[in-house]
Short mmCIF file of C-alpha atoms in Angstrom, two decimals:
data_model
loop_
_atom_site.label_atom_id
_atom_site.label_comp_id
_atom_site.label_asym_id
_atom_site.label_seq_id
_atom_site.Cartn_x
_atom_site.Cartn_y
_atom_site.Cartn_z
CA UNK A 29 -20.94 -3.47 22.82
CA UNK A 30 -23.54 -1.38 21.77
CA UNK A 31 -25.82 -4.42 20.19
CA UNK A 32 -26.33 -6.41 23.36
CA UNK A 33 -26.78 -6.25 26.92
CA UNK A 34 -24.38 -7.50 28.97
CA UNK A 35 -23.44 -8.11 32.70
CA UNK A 36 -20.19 -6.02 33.96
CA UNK A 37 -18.63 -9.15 34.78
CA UNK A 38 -18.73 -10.06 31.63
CA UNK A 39 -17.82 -7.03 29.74
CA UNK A 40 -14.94 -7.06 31.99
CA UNK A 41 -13.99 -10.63 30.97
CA UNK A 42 -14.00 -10.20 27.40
CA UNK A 43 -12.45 -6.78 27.78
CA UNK A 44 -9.35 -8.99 29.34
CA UNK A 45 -10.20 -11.61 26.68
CA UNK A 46 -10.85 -10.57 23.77
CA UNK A 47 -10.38 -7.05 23.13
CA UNK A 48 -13.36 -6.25 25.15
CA UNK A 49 -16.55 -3.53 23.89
CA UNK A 50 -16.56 -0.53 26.52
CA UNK A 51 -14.14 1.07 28.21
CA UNK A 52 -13.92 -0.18 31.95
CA UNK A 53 -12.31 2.95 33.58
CA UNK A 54 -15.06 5.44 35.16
CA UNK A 55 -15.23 8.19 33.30
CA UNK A 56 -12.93 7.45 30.04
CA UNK A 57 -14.50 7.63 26.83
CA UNK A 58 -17.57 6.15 25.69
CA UNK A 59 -19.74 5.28 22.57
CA UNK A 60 -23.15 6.84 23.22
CA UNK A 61 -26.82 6.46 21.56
CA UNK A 62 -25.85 3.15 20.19
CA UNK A 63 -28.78 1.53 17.48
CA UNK A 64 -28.90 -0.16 14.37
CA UNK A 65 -26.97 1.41 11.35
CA UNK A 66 -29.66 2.27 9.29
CA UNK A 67 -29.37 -0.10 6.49
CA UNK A 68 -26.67 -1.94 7.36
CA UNK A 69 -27.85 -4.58 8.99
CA UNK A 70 -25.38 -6.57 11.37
CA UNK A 71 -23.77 -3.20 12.45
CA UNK A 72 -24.28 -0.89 15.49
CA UNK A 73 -23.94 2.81 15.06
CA UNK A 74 -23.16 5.12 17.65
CA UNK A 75 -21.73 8.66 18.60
CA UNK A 76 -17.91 8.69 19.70
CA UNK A 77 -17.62 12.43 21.77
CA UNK A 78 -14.11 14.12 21.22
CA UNK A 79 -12.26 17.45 22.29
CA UNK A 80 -12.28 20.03 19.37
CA UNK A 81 -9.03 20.50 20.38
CA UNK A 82 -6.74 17.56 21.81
CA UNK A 83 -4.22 20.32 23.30
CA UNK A 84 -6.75 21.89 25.22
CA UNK A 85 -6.00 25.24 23.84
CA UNK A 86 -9.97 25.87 22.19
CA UNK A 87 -12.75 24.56 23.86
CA UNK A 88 -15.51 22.24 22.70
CA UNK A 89 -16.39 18.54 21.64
CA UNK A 90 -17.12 17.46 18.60
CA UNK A 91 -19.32 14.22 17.96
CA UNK A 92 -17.70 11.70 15.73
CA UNK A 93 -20.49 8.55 14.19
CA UNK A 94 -18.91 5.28 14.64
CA UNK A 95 -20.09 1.74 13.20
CA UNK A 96 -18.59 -1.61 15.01
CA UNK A 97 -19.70 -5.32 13.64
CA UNK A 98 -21.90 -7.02 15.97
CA UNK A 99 -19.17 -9.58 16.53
CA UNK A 100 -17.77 -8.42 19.63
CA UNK A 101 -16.11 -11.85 20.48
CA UNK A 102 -14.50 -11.80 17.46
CA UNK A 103 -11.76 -14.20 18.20
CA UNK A 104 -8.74 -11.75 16.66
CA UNK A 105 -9.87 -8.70 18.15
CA UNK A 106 -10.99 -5.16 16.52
CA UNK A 107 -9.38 -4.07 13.32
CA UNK A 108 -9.98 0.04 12.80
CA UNK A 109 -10.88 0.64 8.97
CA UNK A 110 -9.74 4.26 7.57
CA UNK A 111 -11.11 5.97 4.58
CA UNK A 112 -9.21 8.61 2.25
CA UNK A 113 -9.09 11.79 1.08
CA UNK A 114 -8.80 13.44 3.17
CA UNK A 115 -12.26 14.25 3.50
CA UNK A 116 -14.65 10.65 3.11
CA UNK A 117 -16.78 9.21 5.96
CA UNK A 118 -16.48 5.98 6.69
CA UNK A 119 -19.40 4.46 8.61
CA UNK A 120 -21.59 4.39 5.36
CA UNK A 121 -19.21 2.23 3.15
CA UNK A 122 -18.61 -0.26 6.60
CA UNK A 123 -21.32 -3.03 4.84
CA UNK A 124 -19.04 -2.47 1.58
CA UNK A 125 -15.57 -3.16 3.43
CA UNK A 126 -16.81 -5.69 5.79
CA UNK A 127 -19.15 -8.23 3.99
CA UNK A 128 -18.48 -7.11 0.14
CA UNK A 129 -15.08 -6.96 0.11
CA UNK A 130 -13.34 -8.50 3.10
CA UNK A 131 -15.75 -11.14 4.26
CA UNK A 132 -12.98 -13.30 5.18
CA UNK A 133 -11.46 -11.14 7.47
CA UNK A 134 -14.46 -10.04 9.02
CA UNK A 135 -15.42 -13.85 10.32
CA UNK A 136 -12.24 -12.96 12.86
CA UNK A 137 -11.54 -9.80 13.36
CA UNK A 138 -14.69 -6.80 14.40
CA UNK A 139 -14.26 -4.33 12.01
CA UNK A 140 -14.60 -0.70 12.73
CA UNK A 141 -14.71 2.52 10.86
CA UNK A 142 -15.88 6.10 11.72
CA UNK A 143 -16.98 9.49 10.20
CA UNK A 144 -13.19 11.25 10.71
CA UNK A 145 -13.84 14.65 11.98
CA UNK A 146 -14.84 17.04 9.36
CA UNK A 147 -16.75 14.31 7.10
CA UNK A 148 -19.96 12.66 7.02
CA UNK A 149 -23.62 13.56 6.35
CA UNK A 150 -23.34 14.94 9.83
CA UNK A 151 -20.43 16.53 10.17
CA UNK A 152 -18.71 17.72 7.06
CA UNK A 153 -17.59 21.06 6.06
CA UNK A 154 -18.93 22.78 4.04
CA UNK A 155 -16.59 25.28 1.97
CA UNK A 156 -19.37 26.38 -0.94
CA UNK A 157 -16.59 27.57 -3.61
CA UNK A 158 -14.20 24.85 -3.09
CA UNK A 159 -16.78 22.07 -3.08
CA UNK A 160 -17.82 23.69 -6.79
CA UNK A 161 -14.34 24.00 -7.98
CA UNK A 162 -13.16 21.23 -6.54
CA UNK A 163 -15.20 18.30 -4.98
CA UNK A 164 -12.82 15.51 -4.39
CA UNK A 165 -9.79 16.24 -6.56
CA UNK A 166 -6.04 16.77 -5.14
CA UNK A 167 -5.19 18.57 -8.58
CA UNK A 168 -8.27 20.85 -9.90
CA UNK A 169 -7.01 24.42 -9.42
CA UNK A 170 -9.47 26.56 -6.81
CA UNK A 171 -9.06 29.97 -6.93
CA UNK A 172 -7.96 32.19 -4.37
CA UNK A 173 -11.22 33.58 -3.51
CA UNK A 174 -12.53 30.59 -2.59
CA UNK A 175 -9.72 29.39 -0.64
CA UNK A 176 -10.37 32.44 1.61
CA UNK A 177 -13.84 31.76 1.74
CA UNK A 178 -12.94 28.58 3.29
CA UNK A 179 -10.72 29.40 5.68
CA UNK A 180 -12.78 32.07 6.71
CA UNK A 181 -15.67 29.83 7.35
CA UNK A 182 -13.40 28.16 9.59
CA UNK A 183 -11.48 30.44 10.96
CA UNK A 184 -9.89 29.49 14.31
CA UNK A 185 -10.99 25.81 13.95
CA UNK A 186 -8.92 25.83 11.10
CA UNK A 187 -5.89 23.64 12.43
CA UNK A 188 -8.10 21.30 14.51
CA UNK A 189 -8.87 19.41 11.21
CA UNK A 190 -5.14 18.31 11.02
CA UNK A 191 -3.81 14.53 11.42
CA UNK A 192 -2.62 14.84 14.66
CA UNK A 193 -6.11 15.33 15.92
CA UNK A 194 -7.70 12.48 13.97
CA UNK A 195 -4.98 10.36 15.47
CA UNK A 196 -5.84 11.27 18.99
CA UNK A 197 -9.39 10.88 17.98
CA UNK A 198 -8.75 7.31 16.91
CA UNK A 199 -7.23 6.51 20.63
CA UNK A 200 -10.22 7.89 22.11
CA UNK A 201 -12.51 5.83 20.11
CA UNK A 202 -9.70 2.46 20.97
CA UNK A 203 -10.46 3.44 24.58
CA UNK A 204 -14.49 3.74 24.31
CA UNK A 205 -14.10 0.13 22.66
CA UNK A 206 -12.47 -1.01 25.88
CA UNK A 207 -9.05 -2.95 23.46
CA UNK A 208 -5.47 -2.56 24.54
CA UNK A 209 -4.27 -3.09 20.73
CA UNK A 210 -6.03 -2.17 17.39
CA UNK A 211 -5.17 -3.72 14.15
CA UNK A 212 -5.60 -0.81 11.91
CA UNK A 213 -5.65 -0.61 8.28
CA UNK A 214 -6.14 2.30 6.35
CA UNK A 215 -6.52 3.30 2.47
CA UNK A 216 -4.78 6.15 0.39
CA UNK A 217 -4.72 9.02 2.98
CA UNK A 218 -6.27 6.74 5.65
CA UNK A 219 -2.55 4.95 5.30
CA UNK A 220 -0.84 8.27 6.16
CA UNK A 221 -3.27 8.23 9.21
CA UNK A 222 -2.98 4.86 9.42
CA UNK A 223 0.76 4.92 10.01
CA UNK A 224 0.54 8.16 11.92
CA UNK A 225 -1.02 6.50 14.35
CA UNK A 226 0.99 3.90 14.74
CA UNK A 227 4.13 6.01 15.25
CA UNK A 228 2.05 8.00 17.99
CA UNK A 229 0.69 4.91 20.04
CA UNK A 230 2.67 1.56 19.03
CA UNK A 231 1.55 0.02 22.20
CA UNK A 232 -2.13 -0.25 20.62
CA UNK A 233 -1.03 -1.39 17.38
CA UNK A 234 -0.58 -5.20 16.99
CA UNK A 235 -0.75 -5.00 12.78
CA UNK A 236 -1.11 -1.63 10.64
CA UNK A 237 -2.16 -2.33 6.42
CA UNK A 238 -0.99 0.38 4.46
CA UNK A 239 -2.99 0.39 1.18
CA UNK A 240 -2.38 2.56 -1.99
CA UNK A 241 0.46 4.67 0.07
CA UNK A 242 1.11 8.02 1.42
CA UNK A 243 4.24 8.12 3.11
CA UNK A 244 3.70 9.53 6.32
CA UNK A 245 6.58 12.11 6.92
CA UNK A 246 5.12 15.62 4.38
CA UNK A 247 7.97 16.41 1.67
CA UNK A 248 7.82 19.63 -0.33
CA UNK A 249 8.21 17.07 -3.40
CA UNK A 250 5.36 15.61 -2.40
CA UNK A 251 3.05 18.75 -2.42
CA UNK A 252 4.37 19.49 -6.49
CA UNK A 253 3.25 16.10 -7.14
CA UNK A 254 6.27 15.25 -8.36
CA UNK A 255 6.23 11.51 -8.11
CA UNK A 256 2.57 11.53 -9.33
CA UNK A 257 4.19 13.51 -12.30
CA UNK A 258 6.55 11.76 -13.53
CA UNK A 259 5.01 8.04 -12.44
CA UNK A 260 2.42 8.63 -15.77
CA UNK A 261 4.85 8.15 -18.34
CA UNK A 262 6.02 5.02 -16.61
CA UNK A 263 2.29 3.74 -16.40
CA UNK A 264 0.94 4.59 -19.81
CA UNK A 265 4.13 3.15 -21.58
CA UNK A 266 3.39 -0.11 -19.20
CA UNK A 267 -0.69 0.17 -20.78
CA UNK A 268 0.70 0.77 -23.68
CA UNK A 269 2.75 -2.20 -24.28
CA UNK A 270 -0.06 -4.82 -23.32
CA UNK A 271 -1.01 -6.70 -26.37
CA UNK A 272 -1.84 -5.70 -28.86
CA UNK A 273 0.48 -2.52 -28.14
CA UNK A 274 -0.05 0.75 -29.28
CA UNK A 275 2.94 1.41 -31.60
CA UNK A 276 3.45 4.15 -30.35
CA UNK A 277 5.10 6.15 -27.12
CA UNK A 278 1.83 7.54 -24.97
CA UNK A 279 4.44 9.15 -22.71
CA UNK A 280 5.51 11.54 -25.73
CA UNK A 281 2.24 12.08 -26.41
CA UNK A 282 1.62 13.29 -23.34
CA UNK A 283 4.19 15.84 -23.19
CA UNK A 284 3.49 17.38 -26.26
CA UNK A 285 -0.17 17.95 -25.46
CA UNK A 286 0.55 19.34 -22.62
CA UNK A 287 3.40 21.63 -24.20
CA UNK A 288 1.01 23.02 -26.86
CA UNK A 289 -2.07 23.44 -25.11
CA UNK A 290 -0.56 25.21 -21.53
CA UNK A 291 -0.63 24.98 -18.20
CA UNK A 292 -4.46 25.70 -17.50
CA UNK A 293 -5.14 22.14 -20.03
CA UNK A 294 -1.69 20.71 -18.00
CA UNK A 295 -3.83 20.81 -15.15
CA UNK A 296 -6.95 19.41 -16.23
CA UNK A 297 -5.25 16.95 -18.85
CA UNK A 298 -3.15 15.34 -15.37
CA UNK A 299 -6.70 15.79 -12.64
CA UNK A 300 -8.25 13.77 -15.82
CA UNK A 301 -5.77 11.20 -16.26
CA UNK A 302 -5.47 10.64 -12.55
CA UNK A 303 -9.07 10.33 -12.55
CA UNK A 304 -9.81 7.98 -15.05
CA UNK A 305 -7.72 4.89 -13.20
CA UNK A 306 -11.09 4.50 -11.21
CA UNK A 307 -12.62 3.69 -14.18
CA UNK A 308 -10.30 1.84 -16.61
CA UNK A 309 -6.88 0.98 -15.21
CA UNK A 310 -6.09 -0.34 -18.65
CA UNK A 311 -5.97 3.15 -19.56
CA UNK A 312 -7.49 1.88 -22.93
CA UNK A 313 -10.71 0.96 -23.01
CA UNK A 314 -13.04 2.59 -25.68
CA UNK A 315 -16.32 1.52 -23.71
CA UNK A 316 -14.22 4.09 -20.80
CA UNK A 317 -13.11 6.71 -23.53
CA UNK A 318 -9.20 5.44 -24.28
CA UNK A 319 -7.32 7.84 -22.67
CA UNK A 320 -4.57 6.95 -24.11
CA UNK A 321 -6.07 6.87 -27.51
CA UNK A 322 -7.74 10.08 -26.82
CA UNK A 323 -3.83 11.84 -26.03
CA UNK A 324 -2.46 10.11 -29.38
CA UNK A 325 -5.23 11.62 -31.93
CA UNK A 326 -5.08 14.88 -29.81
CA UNK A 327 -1.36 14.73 -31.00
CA UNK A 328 -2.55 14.12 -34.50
CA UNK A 329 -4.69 16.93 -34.33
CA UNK A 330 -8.07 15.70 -33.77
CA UNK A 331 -8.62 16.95 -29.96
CA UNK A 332 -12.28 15.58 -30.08
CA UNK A 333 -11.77 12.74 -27.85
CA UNK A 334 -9.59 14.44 -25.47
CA UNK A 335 -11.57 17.51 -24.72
CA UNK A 336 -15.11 14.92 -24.18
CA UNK A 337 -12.98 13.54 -21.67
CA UNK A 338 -11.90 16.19 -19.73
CA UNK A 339 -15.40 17.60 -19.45
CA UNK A 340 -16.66 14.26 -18.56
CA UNK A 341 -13.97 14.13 -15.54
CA UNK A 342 -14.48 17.62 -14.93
CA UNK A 343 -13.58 17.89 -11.14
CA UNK A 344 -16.49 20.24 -8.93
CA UNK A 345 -19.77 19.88 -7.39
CA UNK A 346 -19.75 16.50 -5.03
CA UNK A 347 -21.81 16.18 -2.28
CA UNK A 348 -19.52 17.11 1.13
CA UNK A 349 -21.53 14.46 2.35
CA UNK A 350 -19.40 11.99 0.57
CA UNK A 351 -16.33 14.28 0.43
CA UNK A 352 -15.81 17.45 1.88
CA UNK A 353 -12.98 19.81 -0.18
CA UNK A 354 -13.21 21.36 2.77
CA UNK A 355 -11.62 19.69 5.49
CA UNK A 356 -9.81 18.08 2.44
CA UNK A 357 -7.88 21.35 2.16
CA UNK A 358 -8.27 22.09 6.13
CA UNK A 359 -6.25 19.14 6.32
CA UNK A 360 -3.46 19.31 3.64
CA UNK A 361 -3.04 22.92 4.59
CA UNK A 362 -2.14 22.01 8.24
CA UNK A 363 -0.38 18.66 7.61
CA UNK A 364 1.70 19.05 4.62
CA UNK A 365 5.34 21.00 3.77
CA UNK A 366 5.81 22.45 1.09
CA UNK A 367 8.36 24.76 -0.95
CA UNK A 368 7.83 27.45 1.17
CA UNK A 369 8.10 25.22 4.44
CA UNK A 370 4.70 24.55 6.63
CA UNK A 371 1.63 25.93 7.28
CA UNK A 372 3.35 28.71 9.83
CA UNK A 373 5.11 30.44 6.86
CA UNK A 374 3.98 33.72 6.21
CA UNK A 375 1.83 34.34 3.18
CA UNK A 376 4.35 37.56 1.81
CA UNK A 377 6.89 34.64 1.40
CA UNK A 378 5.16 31.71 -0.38
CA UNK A 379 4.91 32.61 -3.44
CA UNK A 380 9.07 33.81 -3.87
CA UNK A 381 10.20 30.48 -2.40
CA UNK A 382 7.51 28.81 -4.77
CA UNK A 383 9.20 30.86 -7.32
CA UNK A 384 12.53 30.22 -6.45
CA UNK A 385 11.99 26.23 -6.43
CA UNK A 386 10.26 26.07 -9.47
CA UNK A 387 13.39 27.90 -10.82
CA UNK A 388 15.55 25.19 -9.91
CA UNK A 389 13.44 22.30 -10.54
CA UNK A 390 14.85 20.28 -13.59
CA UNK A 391 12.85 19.57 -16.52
CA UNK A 392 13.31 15.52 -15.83
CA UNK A 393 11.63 16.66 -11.97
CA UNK A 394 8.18 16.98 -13.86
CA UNK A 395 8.26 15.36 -17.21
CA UNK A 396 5.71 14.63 -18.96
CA UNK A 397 4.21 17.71 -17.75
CA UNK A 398 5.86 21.17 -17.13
CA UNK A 399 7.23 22.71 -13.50
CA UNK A 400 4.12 24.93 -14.43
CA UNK A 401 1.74 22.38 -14.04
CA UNK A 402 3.25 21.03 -11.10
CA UNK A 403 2.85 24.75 -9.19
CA UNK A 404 -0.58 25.12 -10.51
CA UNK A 405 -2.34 22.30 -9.26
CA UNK A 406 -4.00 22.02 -6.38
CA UNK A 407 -1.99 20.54 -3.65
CA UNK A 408 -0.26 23.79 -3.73
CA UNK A 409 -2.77 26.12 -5.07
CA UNK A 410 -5.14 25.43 -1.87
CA UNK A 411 -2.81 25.89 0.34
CA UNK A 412 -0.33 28.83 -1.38
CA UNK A 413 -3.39 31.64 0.27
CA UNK A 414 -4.44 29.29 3.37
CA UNK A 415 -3.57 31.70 6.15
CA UNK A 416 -0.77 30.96 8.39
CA UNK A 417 -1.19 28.70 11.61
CA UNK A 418 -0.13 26.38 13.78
CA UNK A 419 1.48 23.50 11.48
CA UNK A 420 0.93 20.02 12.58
CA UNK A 421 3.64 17.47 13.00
CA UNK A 422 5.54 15.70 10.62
CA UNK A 423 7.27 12.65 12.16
CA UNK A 424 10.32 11.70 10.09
CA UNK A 425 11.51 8.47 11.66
CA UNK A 426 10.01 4.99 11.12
CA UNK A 427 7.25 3.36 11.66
CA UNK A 428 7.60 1.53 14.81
CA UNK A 429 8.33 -2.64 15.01
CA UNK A 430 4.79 -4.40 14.36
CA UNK A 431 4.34 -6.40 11.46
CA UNK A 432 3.31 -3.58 8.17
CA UNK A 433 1.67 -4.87 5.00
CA UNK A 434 2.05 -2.21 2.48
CA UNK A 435 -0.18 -2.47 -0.73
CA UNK A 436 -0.39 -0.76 -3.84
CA UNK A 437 -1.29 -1.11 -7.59
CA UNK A 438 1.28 -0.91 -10.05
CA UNK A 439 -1.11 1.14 -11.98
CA UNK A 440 -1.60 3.88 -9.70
CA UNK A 441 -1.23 7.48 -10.36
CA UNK A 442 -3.14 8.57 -7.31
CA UNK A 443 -0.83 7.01 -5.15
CA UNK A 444 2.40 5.89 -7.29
CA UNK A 445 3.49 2.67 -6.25
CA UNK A 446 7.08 4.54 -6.00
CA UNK A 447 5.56 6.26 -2.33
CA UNK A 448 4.86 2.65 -1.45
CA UNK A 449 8.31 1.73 -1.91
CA UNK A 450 9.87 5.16 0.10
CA UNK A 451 7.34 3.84 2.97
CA UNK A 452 8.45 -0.10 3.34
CA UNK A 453 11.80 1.30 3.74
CA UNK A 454 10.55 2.83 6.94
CA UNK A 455 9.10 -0.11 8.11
CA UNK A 456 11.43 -2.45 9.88
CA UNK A 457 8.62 -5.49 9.94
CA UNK A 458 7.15 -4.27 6.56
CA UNK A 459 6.21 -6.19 3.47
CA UNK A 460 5.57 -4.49 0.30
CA UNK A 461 3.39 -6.39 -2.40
CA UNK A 462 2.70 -4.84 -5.57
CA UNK A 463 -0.48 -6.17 -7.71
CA UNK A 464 0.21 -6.11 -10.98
CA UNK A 465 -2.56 -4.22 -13.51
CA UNK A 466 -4.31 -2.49 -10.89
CA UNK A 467 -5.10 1.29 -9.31
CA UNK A 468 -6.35 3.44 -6.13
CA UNK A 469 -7.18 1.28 -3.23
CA UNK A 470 -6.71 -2.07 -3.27
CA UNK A 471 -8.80 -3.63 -0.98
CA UNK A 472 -11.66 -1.36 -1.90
CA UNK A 473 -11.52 -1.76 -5.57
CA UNK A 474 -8.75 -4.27 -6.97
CA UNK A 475 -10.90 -6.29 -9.93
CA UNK A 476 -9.32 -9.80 -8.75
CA UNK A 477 -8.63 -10.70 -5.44
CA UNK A 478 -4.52 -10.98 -5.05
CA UNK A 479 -3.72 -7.93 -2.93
CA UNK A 480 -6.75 -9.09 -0.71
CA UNK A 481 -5.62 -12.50 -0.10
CA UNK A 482 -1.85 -11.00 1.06
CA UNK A 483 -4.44 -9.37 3.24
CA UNK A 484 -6.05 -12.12 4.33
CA UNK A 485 -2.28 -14.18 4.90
CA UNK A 486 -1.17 -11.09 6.72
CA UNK A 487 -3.92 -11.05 9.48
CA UNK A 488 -4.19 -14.98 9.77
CA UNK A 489 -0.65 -15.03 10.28
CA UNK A 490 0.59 -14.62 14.56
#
């Protein structure tokens, strides 16, 4: 669309065709200043303009970067390509996705993917004292102080960074690209937004890829973590027992460094482990540190290990270019529900209904960490002195009936492979495949290449 010149006729016929490049009704939305992506060659990048505020209750537009493939005939039409976080760009990784990773599906289908509002070298927010404490962890623990800075930076924009407007943002960019349907396929929390979307508009969905899952109706349980929790002791015994196995239970381990070092080390010991699946899904590789090794001699009473790796994963200081903590917790804050209910509760009452469900939370609910751990991480700490507002939705039914191919690692501890499971029971055309020995995002980072060919079956399938 935006990489060649072309007669109305015939951006009109492939519109009807092929999933078309512009939007043919006057006025409707449009992909402006459209040129080269700047070292990505075979990619057009251009500006997508969107209300602030979808409702129409603030005023304003915000400008969103897009990058499309040059293949606008692309005989299976345009698949829409969501990043994480919440809080990565996506139109500098499109080169990555497209002709690194996916090749084969980009030969058919014109991939898409966009800076989500909030994110990008243009447009991310920038929240100072989170982005130190935080960067782009879930779990590090911010302090207050900065949470308030945040928010106050914000201030009345505050809820606009929720999912329901980066859904209707995603429509608006379908329309500027002229398609009736979208295939859309989205990673970690791009599969929350993935699936939100497809619940909002399933008459522009034809296919939706779920990859390394968040299910997409907000649970209190969710916010603690719990599944995250409680999934480690699952995948380090599974580590554990590859040959040669330890000998040992890592899972134990666990628990009792955890138990005699407190919550603050809780915290840091789970952001680390969580962490380190990027680099070593084995979970026991000296060249990566062994952090299962490292837990076992902590145990023994050499710490030494252990405490080099939690300063190496220290979470803090990434560039909101590539992540913003900001709209990270802009976005949680708004979307999610948590013990004391949704982002509308008043902040007097948060912390005695935190209180009162850590209270009741069984030991098994959190194990091998502590109900402590679970309240002081930073789903919940981020969002416990977010001031109240305007909650976004939280759509509890299922996702609607188009063909769903839900992926996840069986090694994940970002996204447990347990949420994958709670989601394909929500899809009625879903199909779950689990890929053995691997972590976070499977079509971005899976070492060999058997979650991407059930990708590749899925969309070369009618």
């Amino acid at each position: 669309m935006r990489s060649k010149i072309l007669t109305a006729g015939l951006v009109l016929a492939l519109t009807a065709a092929l999933g078309g490049v512009a939007d043919a009704r006057p006025g409707g939305p449009k992909l402006a200043d459209p040129h080269p992506c700047p070292g990505q060659p075979g990619f057009t990048c251009s500006i997508l303009t969107v209300p602030l505020d979808h409702t129409g209750r603030v005023p304003g537009t915000i400008g969103l970067p897009v990058a499309t493939a040059d293949n606008v005939t692309a005989p299976k039409g345009v698949l829409l390509f969501l990043t994480g976080g919440p809080g990565q760009g996506g139109v500098g990784t499109i080169t990555r996705i497209a002709k690194q990773r996916l090749p084969e599906v980009a030969k058919d289908y014109r991939i898409v993917m966009l800076d989500q509002r909030g994110t990008g070298p243009s447009g991310a927010l920038q929240c100072p004292g989170l982005q130190a404490q935080m960067g782009s962890s879930d779990i590090a623990t911010p302090s207050p102080d900065a949470v308030r800075e945040c928010a106050a930076i914000l201030g009345r924009t505050a809820p606009l960074y929720s999912t329901d407007q980066t859904v209707a943002d995603f429509d608006r960019l379908r329309q500027a690209l002229g398609v009736p349907k979208l295939v859309v396929d989205g990673v970690s929390y791009g599969s929350f937004t993935a699936a939100r979307y497809a619940i909002a508009h399933p008459d522009h969905v034809s296919k939706v890829i779920l990859d390394s899952v968040l299910p997409h109706h907000a649970t209190a349980s969710a916010s603690l973590y719990l599944t995250g929790l409680t999934a480690e002791a699952r995948v380090l015994r599974a580590a554990c027992a590859v040959a040669p196995a330890c000998g040992y239970d890592p899972a134990e381990d666990l628990a009792w460094v955890v138990r005699h070092r407190g919550t603050a080390d809780g915290v840091r010991i789970f952001d680390t482990v969580v962490s380190y699946e990027f680099l070593d899904p084995t979970y026991r590789n000296p060249q990566a540190g062994d952090i299962i090794g490292a837990l076992h001699e902590a145990r023994d009473g050499a710490p030494a290990r252990l405490d080099a790796l939690l300063e190496a994963y220290k979470s803090g200081g990434d560039d909101p270019a590539s992540f913003s903590a900001g709209l990270h917790a802009a976005t949680l804050c708004a979307d999610q529900r948590f013990p004391w209910g949704s982002a509308a509760t008043p902040l007097p009452l948060r912390q005695p209904l935190l209180s009162l469900t850590a209270h009741t939370l069984p030991p098994s609910a959190t194990w091998p960490y502590t109900t402590e751990v679970a309240t002081q991480q930073g789903f919940i700490q981020s969002c416990l002195p977010w001031p109240a507002e305007r909650p976004g939705s939280n759509p509890a039914g299922p996702l609607p009936n188009v063909p769903v191919l839900l992926l996840n690692g069986d090694r994940d501890l970002s996204t447990p492979m347990e949420w994958a499971r709670e989601e394909a029971a929500q899809a009625p055309r879903g199909r779950l495949v689990i890929v053995p020995g691997e972590s976070h995002s499977i079509q971005n980072r899976e070492r060999g290449h058997a979650g991407r060919d059930a990708v590749i079956s899925f969309l070369g399938s009618r």
